[in-house]
Amino acid sequence: MRPLLNIFAIITFVITVSATALCSPKASQAENYHHCWLDCQQNQALMLQQPYMTGPEVSILQLELFELGYYQGIIDGVYGPKTAQVVEDFQRAKNLEPTGVVDADTWNKLAEHLERPVSTENIPPPKGDLAIVVDVVNRTLTVMEDGEPYHQFHVAAGKPKTPSPVGTWHVTRKAKNWGTGFGTRWIGLNVNWGVYGIHGTNKPGSIGSYASHGCIRMHNHKVEQLYPWVEPNTPVYIVGNPFGVPGHTHRTLCRGERGSDVVVVQDYLKRHGYYQQEVDGIFGGGMEQAVLDFRADHNLPRDNQVDYEMYKAMKL
């Protein structure tokens, strides 16, 4: 038997702690669920406009420009005139057209100057049974060898609105330079409800944060180190709260939603005889009927959504 006891202990601990979170009475209405493919292939360009663009992408940009000695202001996540001017200065210095628009070429140039692999770091590949544990709470990826920690990397995980898929997966495919936004390496996972993987990034400043549409981001030189160690079918355990990242849990679910929270609700409904189909993380017609039946049996208002009151009734 493979000695994976420590991995299961980690998973049990994290999920046990996460499951104590109560449903928020201010759970927002469900939003369309995107996956990593959309995030990586359709990066939004940052530019000066009215109203000013804001958010974590702008903060990452400001942080990266600060690290390179260009930006001297407050990291406020606001793409105002000062940030636009600094972007133009950077573009001009790196022989890019000084448009002030942060497009893929600008992100790639930032990454090129930020990522400096440590040439003396020469970690031999693990020789035993390999598994990967991604802790989305602490944003770390731990390589396990024969059930013991071998090496750990810092990563970026999914944003609050698009959390990483908590669950037990395995590697399905590997690719080099798979496409814009994926960095230099792609390690795909068998997630039922979308295209997710472990990959590099052209935004190294995002590492250590909640920044992706669910994928696990690594520095390019780190994922290049991991890449040859991993083979198809390598187990990947993504652990955390299936209802979301800390401080952003329990969204209202309706038909069309996808995610780890849908898996938990489907599993509950199936164990209690309401849901008869596959537990696949996709809120379809069968789950919708199960929700209606459960709500009717528990004197909840007739609705096809999993809301705060239904979470309470299920003790989730």
mmCIF file of C-alpha atoms in Angstrom:
data_model
loop_
_atom_site.group_PDB
_atom_site.id
_atom_site.type_symbol
_atom_site.label_atom_id
_atom_site.label_comp_id
_atom_site.label_asym_id
_atom_site.label_seq_id
_atom_site.Cartn_x
_atom_site.Cartn_y
_atom_site.Cartn_z
ATOM 1 C CA MET A 1 0.000 0.000 0.000
ATOM 2 C CA ARG A 2 1.280 3.449 -0.838
ATOM 3 C CA PRO A 3 2.210 5.392 2.328
ATOM 4 C CA LEU A 4 -0.114 8.372 1.843
ATOM 5 C CA LEU A 5 -1.324 8.618 5.436
ATOM 6 C CA ASN A 6 0.226 12.037 5.930
ATOM 7 C CA ILE A 7 -1.514 13.400 2.833
ATOM 8 C CA PHE A 8 -4.898 12.209 4.089
ATOM 9 C CA ALA A 9 -4.142 13.703 7.496
ATOM 10 C CA ILE A 10 -3.468 17.068 5.865
ATOM 11 C CA ILE A 11 -6.678 16.875 3.830
ATOM 12 C CA THR A 12 -8.758 15.833 6.853
ATOM 13 C CA PHE A 13 -7.349 18.641 8.990
ATOM 14 C CA VAL A 14 -7.865 21.387 6.424
ATOM 15 C CA ILE A 15 -11.386 20.341 5.469
ATOM 16 C CA THR A 16 -12.386 19.838 9.121
ATOM 17 C CA VAL A 17 -11.243 23.345 10.006
ATOM 18 C CA SER A 18 -12.816 24.861 6.869
ATOM 19 C CA ALA A 19 -16.153 23.140 7.415
ATOM 20 C CA THR A 20 -16.699 25.041 10.663
ATOM 21 C CA ALA A 21 -17.381 28.244 8.689
ATOM 22 C CA LEU A 22 -21.019 29.321 8.945
ATOM 23 C CA CYS A 23 -23.182 30.295 5.985
ATOM 24 C CA SER A 24 -23.176 34.022 5.395
ATOM 25 C CA PRO A 25 -26.636 35.553 5.639
ATOM 26 C CA LYS A 26 -25.510 37.953 2.919
ATOM 27 C CA ALA A 27 -24.764 35.289 0.364
ATOM 28 C CA SER A 28 -24.706 36.994 -3.035
ATOM 29 C CA GLN A 29 -26.684 35.918 -6.061
ATOM 30 C CA ALA A 30 -24.999 33.271 -8.152
ATOM 31 C CA GLU A 31 -22.699 34.476 -10.904
ATOM 32 C CA ASN A 32 -21.580 32.777 -14.078
ATOM 33 C CA TYR A 33 -18.712 30.422 -13.325
ATOM 34 C CA HIS A 34 -15.646 30.744 -15.532
ATOM 35 C CA HIS A 35 -12.649 28.444 -15.526
ATOM 36 C CA CYS A 36 -8.950 28.893 -15.984
ATOM 37 C CA TRP A 37 -9.056 28.655 -19.767
ATOM 38 C CA LEU A 38 -11.026 31.910 -19.971
ATOM 39 C CA ASP A 39 -8.777 33.609 -17.444
ATOM 40 C CA CYS A 40 -5.535 32.687 -19.167
ATOM 41 C CA GLN A 41 -6.665 33.133 -22.749
ATOM 42 C CA GLN A 42 -8.612 36.365 -22.322
ATOM 43 C CA ASN A 43 -6.523 38.524 -20.008
ATOM 44 C CA GLN A 44 -8.132 41.943 -19.789
ATOM 45 C CA ALA A 45 -5.893 44.783 -20.925
ATOM 46 C CA LEU A 46 -5.341 47.512 -18.349
ATOM 47 C CA MET A 47 -5.601 51.103 -19.549
ATOM 48 C CA LEU A 48 -6.448 54.636 -18.468
ATOM 49 C CA GLN A 49 -10.175 55.218 -18.753
ATOM 50 C CA GLN A 50 -13.132 56.761 -16.916
ATOM 51 C CA PRO A 51 -14.009 55.551 -14.397
ATOM 52 C CA TYR A 52 -10.517 54.312 -13.494
ATOM 53 C CA MET A 53 -9.972 50.576 -13.700
ATOM 54 C CA THR A 54 -9.507 49.031 -10.251
ATOM 55 C CA GLY A 55 -8.868 45.635 -8.701
ATOM 56 C CA PRO A 56 -6.204 43.062 -7.872
ATOM 57 C CA GLU A 57 -4.813 42.995 -11.430
ATOM 58 C CA VAL A 58 -3.900 46.668 -11.095
ATOM 59 C CA SER A 59 -2.339 46.039 -7.676
ATOM 60 C CA ILE A 60 -0.229 43.226 -9.170
ATOM 61 C CA LEU A 61 0.885 45.562 -11.954
ATOM 62 C CA GLN A 62 1.840 48.304 -9.496
ATOM 63 C CA LEU A 63 3.714 45.820 -7.326
ATOM 64 C CA GLU A 64 5.699 44.471 -10.280
ATOM 65 C CA LEU A 65 6.585 47.982 -11.479
ATOM 66 C CA PHE A 66 7.628 48.845 -7.912
ATOM 67 C CA GLU A 67 9.881 45.783 -7.733
ATOM 68 C CA LEU A 68 11.583 46.911 -10.946
ATOM 69 C CA GLY A 69 12.094 50.456 -9.634
ATOM 70 C CA TYR A 70 9.559 52.268 -11.809
ATOM 71 C CA TYR A 71 6.553 52.803 -9.571
ATOM 72 C CA GLN A 72 6.990 54.833 -6.375
ATOM 73 C CA GLY A 73 3.393 55.446 -5.268
ATOM 74 C CA ILE A 74 0.926 53.621 -3.051
ATOM 75 C CA ILE A 75 -0.182 50.152 -4.143
ATOM 76 C CA ASP A 76 -3.853 51.120 -4.286
ATOM 77 C CA GLY A 77 -5.167 48.994 -7.158
ATOM 78 C CA VAL A 78 -6.307 52.069 -9.124
ATOM 79 C CA TYR A 79 -5.175 52.549 -12.725
ATOM 80 C CA GLY A 80 -4.938 56.330 -12.669
ATOM 81 C CA PRO A 81 -2.785 58.820 -14.617
ATOM 82 C CA LYS A 82 0.309 58.182 -12.487
ATOM 83 C CA THR A 83 0.178 54.429 -13.051
ATOM 84 C CA ALA A 84 -0.427 54.950 -16.771
ATOM 85 C CA GLN A 85 2.606 57.245 -16.983
ATOM 86 C CA VAL A 86 4.801 54.697 -15.222
ATOM 87 C CA VAL A 87 3.613 52.022 -17.651
ATOM 88 C CA GLU A 88 4.580 54.252 -20.566
ATOM 89 C CA ASP A 89 8.023 54.820 -18.999
ATOM 90 C CA PHE A 90 8.518 51.074 -18.630
ATOM 91 C CA GLN A 91 7.353 50.373 -22.188
ATOM 92 C CA ARG A 92 9.642 53.039 -23.589
ATOM 93 C CA ALA A 93 12.636 51.687 -21.647
ATOM 94 C CA LYS A 94 11.982 48.131 -22.904
ATOM 95 C CA ASN A 95 11.487 49.113 -26.562
ATOM 96 C CA LEU A 96 7.732 48.579 -26.491
ATOM 97 C CA GLU A 97 5.312 51.064 -27.991
ATOM 98 C CA PRO A 98 4.568 53.511 -25.120
ATOM 99 C CA THR A 99 0.781 53.265 -25.236
ATOM 100 C CA GLY A 100 0.112 53.078 -21.513
ATOM 101 C CA VAL A 101 -2.004 49.990 -22.251
ATOM 102 C CA VAL A 102 -0.900 46.875 -20.360
ATOM 103 C CA ASP A 103 -1.353 44.126 -22.939
ATOM 104 C CA ALA A 104 0.117 40.608 -23.153
ATOM 105 C CA ASP A 105 3.446 41.913 -24.494
ATOM 106 C CA THR A 106 3.802 44.249 -21.518
ATOM 107 C CA TRP A 107 2.926 41.518 -19.004
ATOM 108 C CA ASN A 108 5.424 39.184 -20.658
ATOM 109 C CA LYS A 109 8.149 41.838 -20.575
ATOM 110 C CA LEU A 110 7.492 42.469 -16.884
ATOM 111 C CA ALA A 111 7.740 38.748 -16.182
ATOM 112 C CA GLU A 112 10.937 38.470 -18.199
ATOM 113 C CA HIS A 113 12.635 41.058 -15.988
ATOM 114 C CA LEU A 114 11.118 39.899 -12.694
ATOM 115 C CA GLU A 115 11.824 36.185 -12.906
ATOM 116 C CA ARG A 116 15.430 35.401 -12.165
ATOM 117 C CA PRO A 117 15.905 31.690 -11.470
ATOM 118 C CA VAL A 118 18.450 30.818 -8.806
ATOM 119 C CA SER A 119 21.101 29.008 -10.828
ATOM 120 C CA THR A 120 22.560 27.329 -7.738
ATOM 121 C CA GLU A 121 19.230 25.699 -6.846
ATOM 122 C CA ASN A 122 19.573 22.131 -8.016
ATOM 123 C CA ILE A 123 17.002 19.949 -6.311
ATOM 124 C CA PRO A 124 17.180 16.307 -7.386
ATOM 125 C CA PRO A 125 13.895 14.722 -8.495
ATOM 126 C CA PRO A 126 12.033 12.626 -5.914
ATOM 127 C CA LYS A 127 12.538 8.900 -6.345
ATOM 128 C CA GLY A 128 9.559 7.459 -4.466
ATOM 129 C CA ASP A 129 5.811 7.574 -5.037
ATOM 130 C CA LEU A 130 4.868 11.150 -5.883
ATOM 131 C CA ALA A 131 1.775 13.122 -4.937
ATOM 132 C CA ILE A 132 0.979 16.832 -4.895
ATOM 133 C CA VAL A 133 -0.929 18.678 -2.165
ATOM 134 C CA VAL A 134 -2.115 22.209 -2.979
ATOM 135 C CA ASP A 135 -3.264 24.190 0.066
ATOM 136 C CA VAL A 136 -5.399 27.039 -1.270
ATOM 137 C CA VAL A 137 -5.687 28.645 2.171
ATOM 138 C CA ASN A 138 -1.934 29.170 2.504
ATOM 139 C CA ARG A 139 -1.306 29.199 -1.278
ATOM 140 C CA THR A 140 1.340 26.501 -1.247
ATOM 141 C CA LEU A 141 2.045 23.440 -3.388
ATOM 142 C CA THR A 142 3.810 20.606 -1.570
ATOM 143 C CA VAL A 143 5.431 17.724 -3.412
ATOM 144 C CA MET A 144 5.036 14.546 -1.371
ATOM 145 C CA GLU A 145 7.427 11.588 -1.720
ATOM 146 C CA ASP A 146 6.219 8.307 -0.190
ATOM 147 C CA GLY A 147 3.770 10.285 1.935
ATOM 148 C CA GLU A 148 6.348 12.718 3.313
ATOM 149 C CA PRO A 149 6.878 16.384 2.308
ATOM 150 C CA TYR A 150 9.720 16.652 -0.214
ATOM 151 C CA HIS A 151 9.620 20.240 -1.480
ATOM 152 C CA GLN A 152 7.215 23.181 -1.288
ATOM 153 C CA PHE A 153 6.448 26.039 -3.680
ATOM 154 C CA HIS A 154 4.455 29.251 -3.310
ATOM 155 C CA VAL A 155 1.523 29.519 -5.726
ATOM 156 C CA ALA A 156 -1.446 31.692 -6.629
ATOM 157 C CA ALA A 157 -4.930 30.188 -6.292
ATOM 158 C CA GLY A 158 -8.388 31.077 -7.583
ATOM 159 C CA LYS A 159 -10.068 34.402 -6.904
ATOM 160 C CA PRO A 160 -12.981 34.530 -4.431
ATOM 161 C CA LYS A 161 -15.494 34.522 -7.321
ATOM 162 C CA THR A 162 -13.667 31.711 -9.151
ATOM 163 C CA PRO A 163 -12.051 29.507 -6.470
ATOM 164 C CA SER A 164 -9.747 26.611 -7.206
ATOM 165 C CA PRO A 165 -11.415 23.189 -7.453
ATOM 166 C CA VAL A 166 -11.095 21.586 -4.021
ATOM 167 C CA GLY A 167 -10.976 17.809 -4.358
ATOM 168 C CA THR A 168 -8.930 14.777 -5.331
ATOM 169 C CA TRP A 169 -7.679 14.847 -8.924
ATOM 170 C CA HIS A 170 -4.915 13.455 -11.063
ATOM 171 C CA VAL A 171 -2.679 14.727 -13.842
ATOM 172 C CA THR A 172 -4.109 14.097 -17.314
ATOM 173 C CA ARG A 173 -1.641 15.787 -19.648
ATOM 174 C CA LYS A 174 1.453 17.960 -19.802
ATOM 175 C CA ALA A 175 2.510 20.580 -22.347
ATOM 176 C CA LYS A 176 5.215 23.154 -22.908
ATOM 177 C CA ASN A 177 4.326 26.721 -23.919
ATOM 178 C CA TRP A 178 0.668 25.749 -24.212
ATOM 179 C CA GLY A 179 -0.617 29.263 -24.876
ATOM 180 C CA THR A 180 -0.659 32.910 -23.852
ATOM 181 C CA GLY A 181 -1.058 33.331 -20.110
ATOM 182 C CA PHE A 182 -0.089 29.786 -19.119
ATOM 183 C CA GLY A 183 3.608 30.545 -18.788
ATOM 184 C CA THR A 184 6.149 27.990 -19.946
ATOM 185 C CA ARG A 185 4.537 24.781 -18.634
ATOM 186 C CA TRP A 186 1.032 23.306 -18.304
ATOM 187 C CA ILE A 187 0.057 20.349 -16.076
ATOM 188 C CA GLY A 188 -3.621 19.567 -16.693
ATOM 189 C CA LEU A 189 -6.044 18.042 -14.169
ATOM 190 C CA ASN A 190 -9.155 15.889 -14.619
ATOM 191 C CA VAL A 191 -11.650 18.338 -13.096
ATOM 192 C CA ASN A 192 -15.174 17.473 -14.252
ATOM 193 C CA TRP A 193 -16.553 20.948 -14.735
ATOM 194 C CA GLY A 194 -13.836 22.856 -16.587
ATOM 195 C CA VAL A 195 -10.256 23.170 -17.796
ATOM 196 C CA TYR A 196 -7.969 23.513 -14.770
ATOM 197 C CA GLY A 197 -4.298 22.897 -14.262
ATOM 198 C CA ILE A 198 -1.012 23.855 -12.653
ATOM 199 C CA HIS A 199 0.922 26.253 -14.854
ATOM 200 C CA GLY A 200 3.331 29.157 -15.109
ATOM 201 C CA THR A 201 2.341 32.780 -15.476
ATOM 202 C CA ASN A 202 3.263 36.065 -17.111
ATOM 203 C CA LYS A 203 2.224 37.783 -13.848
ATOM 204 C CA PRO A 204 4.781 36.616 -11.265
ATOM 205 C CA GLY A 205 3.607 39.355 -8.906
ATOM 206 C CA SER A 206 0.379 37.401 -8.411
ATOM 207 C CA ILE A 207 2.124 34.457 -6.747
ATOM 208 C CA GLY A 208 1.027 34.141 -3.131
ATOM 209 C CA SER A 209 -2.412 35.667 -3.747
ATOM 210 C CA TYR A 210 -5.911 34.702 -4.878
ATOM 211 C CA ALA A 211 -5.578 35.777 -8.500
ATOM 212 C CA SER A 212 -6.607 33.125 -11.039
ATOM 213 C CA HIS A 213 -9.887 31.773 -12.383
ATOM 214 C CA GLY A 214 -9.247 28.551 -10.496
ATOM 215 C CA CYS A 215 -5.939 27.269 -11.852
ATOM 216 C CA ILE A 216 -2.834 26.979 -9.716
ATOM 217 C CA ARG A 217 -0.176 29.468 -10.850
ATOM 218 C CA MET A 218 3.541 29.095 -10.250
ATOM 219 C CA HIS A 219 6.614 31.096 -11.188
ATOM 220 C CA ASN A 220 7.791 29.842 -14.565
ATOM 221 C CA HIS A 221 11.153 28.646 -13.297
ATOM 222 C CA LYS A 222 9.400 26.786 -10.461
ATOM 223 C CA VAL A 223 6.868 25.004 -12.665
ATOM 224 C CA GLU A 224 9.767 24.098 -14.984
ATOM 225 C CA GLN A 225 11.376 22.441 -11.971
ATOM 226 C CA LEU A 226 8.173 20.558 -11.086
ATOM 227 C CA TYR A 227 7.289 19.598 -14.654
ATOM 228 C CA PRO A 228 9.723 16.671 -15.185
ATOM 229 C CA TRP A 229 8.875 15.172 -11.786
ATOM 230 C CA VAL A 230 5.185 14.773 -12.620
ATOM 231 C CA GLU A 231 3.754 12.005 -14.780
ATOM 232 C CA PRO A 232 0.201 11.368 -15.997
ATOM 233 C CA ASN A 233 -2.017 9.966 -13.211
ATOM 234 C CA THR A 234 0.045 11.628 -10.468
ATOM 235 C CA PRO A 235 -2.509 12.340 -7.685
ATOM 236 C CA VAL A 236 -3.194 16.002 -6.928
ATOM 237 C CA TYR A 237 -5.050 16.898 -3.721
ATOM 238 C CA ILE A 238 -6.402 20.456 -3.670
ATOM 239 C CA VAL A 239 -7.435 21.143 -0.092
ATOM 240 C CA GLY A 240 -9.351 24.024 1.435
ATOM 241 C CA ASN A 241 -12.936 25.076 1.984
ATOM 242 C CA PRO A 242 -15.102 23.795 -0.904
ATOM 243 C CA PHE A 243 -17.444 26.747 -0.320
ATOM 244 C CA GLY A 244 -14.816 29.371 -1.147
ATOM 245 C CA VAL A 245 -11.700 31.170 0.020
ATOM 246 C CA PRO A 246 -11.480 32.659 3.536
ATOM 247 C CA GLY A 247 -13.929 35.509 3.972
ATOM 248 C CA HIS A 248 -15.862 34.686 0.774
ATOM 249 C CA THR A 249 -17.895 31.535 1.326
ATOM 250 C CA HIS A 250 -21.284 30.067 0.440
ATOM 251 C CA ARG A 251 -22.587 31.554 -2.761
ATOM 252 C CA THR A 252 -26.184 31.038 -3.800
ATOM 253 C CA LEU A 253 -26.329 28.169 -6.298
ATOM 254 C CA CYS A 254 -28.694 27.871 -9.227
ATOM 255 C CA ARG A 255 -28.862 25.886 -12.468
ATOM 256 C CA GLY A 256 -25.705 26.242 -14.546
ATOM 257 C CA GLU A 257 -23.332 26.758 -11.617
ATOM 258 C CA ARG A 258 -20.188 24.632 -11.393
ATOM 259 C CA GLY A 259 -17.686 24.030 -8.644
ATOM 260 C CA SER A 260 -16.600 22.234 -5.502
ATOM 261 C CA ASP A 261 -19.559 23.657 -3.571
ATOM 262 C CA VAL A 262 -21.924 22.069 -6.105
ATOM 263 C CA VAL A 263 -20.148 18.735 -5.507
ATOM 264 C CA VAL A 264 -20.751 18.972 -1.740
ATOM 265 C CA VAL A 265 -24.449 19.778 -2.182
ATOM 266 C CA GLN A 266 -24.918 17.029 -4.786
ATOM 267 C CA ASP A 267 -23.239 14.513 -2.481
ATOM 268 C CA TYR A 268 -25.486 15.521 0.417
ATOM 269 C CA LEU A 269 -28.649 15.306 -1.689
ATOM 270 C CA LYS A 270 -27.611 11.940 -3.107
ATOM 271 C CA ARG A 271 -26.875 10.467 0.330
ATOM 272 C CA HIS A 272 -30.332 11.556 1.459
ATOM 273 C CA GLY A 273 -32.156 10.121 -1.548
ATOM 274 C CA TYR A 274 -32.974 13.320 -3.444
ATOM 275 C CA TYR A 275 -30.373 13.244 -6.214
ATOM 276 C CA GLN A 276 -29.948 10.147 -8.390
ATOM 277 C CA GLN A 277 -27.366 11.235 -10.944
ATOM 278 C CA GLU A 278 -23.585 11.510 -11.038
ATOM 279 C CA VAL A 279 -21.871 13.796 -8.551
ATOM 280 C CA ASP A 280 -20.054 15.906 -11.155
ATOM 281 C CA GLY A 281 -19.994 19.473 -9.817
ATOM 282 C CA ILE A 282 -22.421 20.724 -12.501
ATOM 283 C CA PHE A 283 -25.834 22.064 -11.430
ATOM 284 C CA GLY A 284 -28.153 20.573 -14.053
ATOM 285 C CA GLY A 285 -31.787 19.584 -14.335
ATOM 286 C CA GLY A 286 -31.496 16.558 -12.057
ATOM 287 C CA MET A 287 -30.012 18.632 -9.262
ATOM 288 C CA GLU A 288 -32.602 21.348 -9.789
ATOM 289 C CA GLN A 289 -35.409 18.832 -9.198
ATOM 290 C CA ALA A 290 -33.580 17.480 -6.152
ATOM 291 C CA VAL A 291 -33.366 21.014 -4.725
ATOM 292 C CA LEU A 292 -37.096 21.563 -5.292
ATOM 293 C CA ASP A 293 -37.945 18.257 -3.585
ATOM 294 C CA PHE A 294 -35.638 18.912 -0.634
ATOM 295 C CA ARG A 295 -37.059 22.400 -0.098
ATOM 296 C CA ALA A 296 -40.636 21.057 -0.220
ATOM 297 C CA ASP A 297 -39.843 18.364 2.387
ATOM 298 C CA HIS A 298 -38.219 20.903 4.714
ATOM 299 C CA ASN A 299 -40.912 23.607 4.526
ATOM 300 C CA LEU A 300 -38.674 26.031 2.665
ATOM 301 C CA PRO A 301 -40.121 28.488 0.116
ATOM 302 C CA ARG A 302 -40.477 26.926 -3.322
ATOM 303 C CA ASP A 303 -37.318 27.849 -5.193
ATOM 304 C CA ASN A 304 -34.778 26.149 -7.447
ATOM 305 C CA GLN A 305 -31.772 27.699 -5.677
ATOM 306 C CA VAL A 306 -29.511 26.579 -2.864
ATOM 307 C CA ASP A 307 -29.620 29.648 -0.634
ATOM 308 C CA TYR A 308 -28.713 30.455 2.953
ATOM 309 C CA GLU A 309 -31.832 28.810 4.385
ATOM 310 C CA MET A 310 -31.215 25.592 2.457
ATOM 311 C CA TYR A 311 -27.549 25.474 3.542
ATOM 312 C CA LYS A 312 -28.800 25.741 7.138
ATOM 313 C CA ALA A 313 -31.330 22.970 6.597
ATOM 314 C CA MET A 314 -28.584 20.707 5.250
ATOM 315 C CA LYS A 315 -26.283 21.739 8.149
ATOM 316 C CA LEU A 316 -23.623 22.789 5.645
#
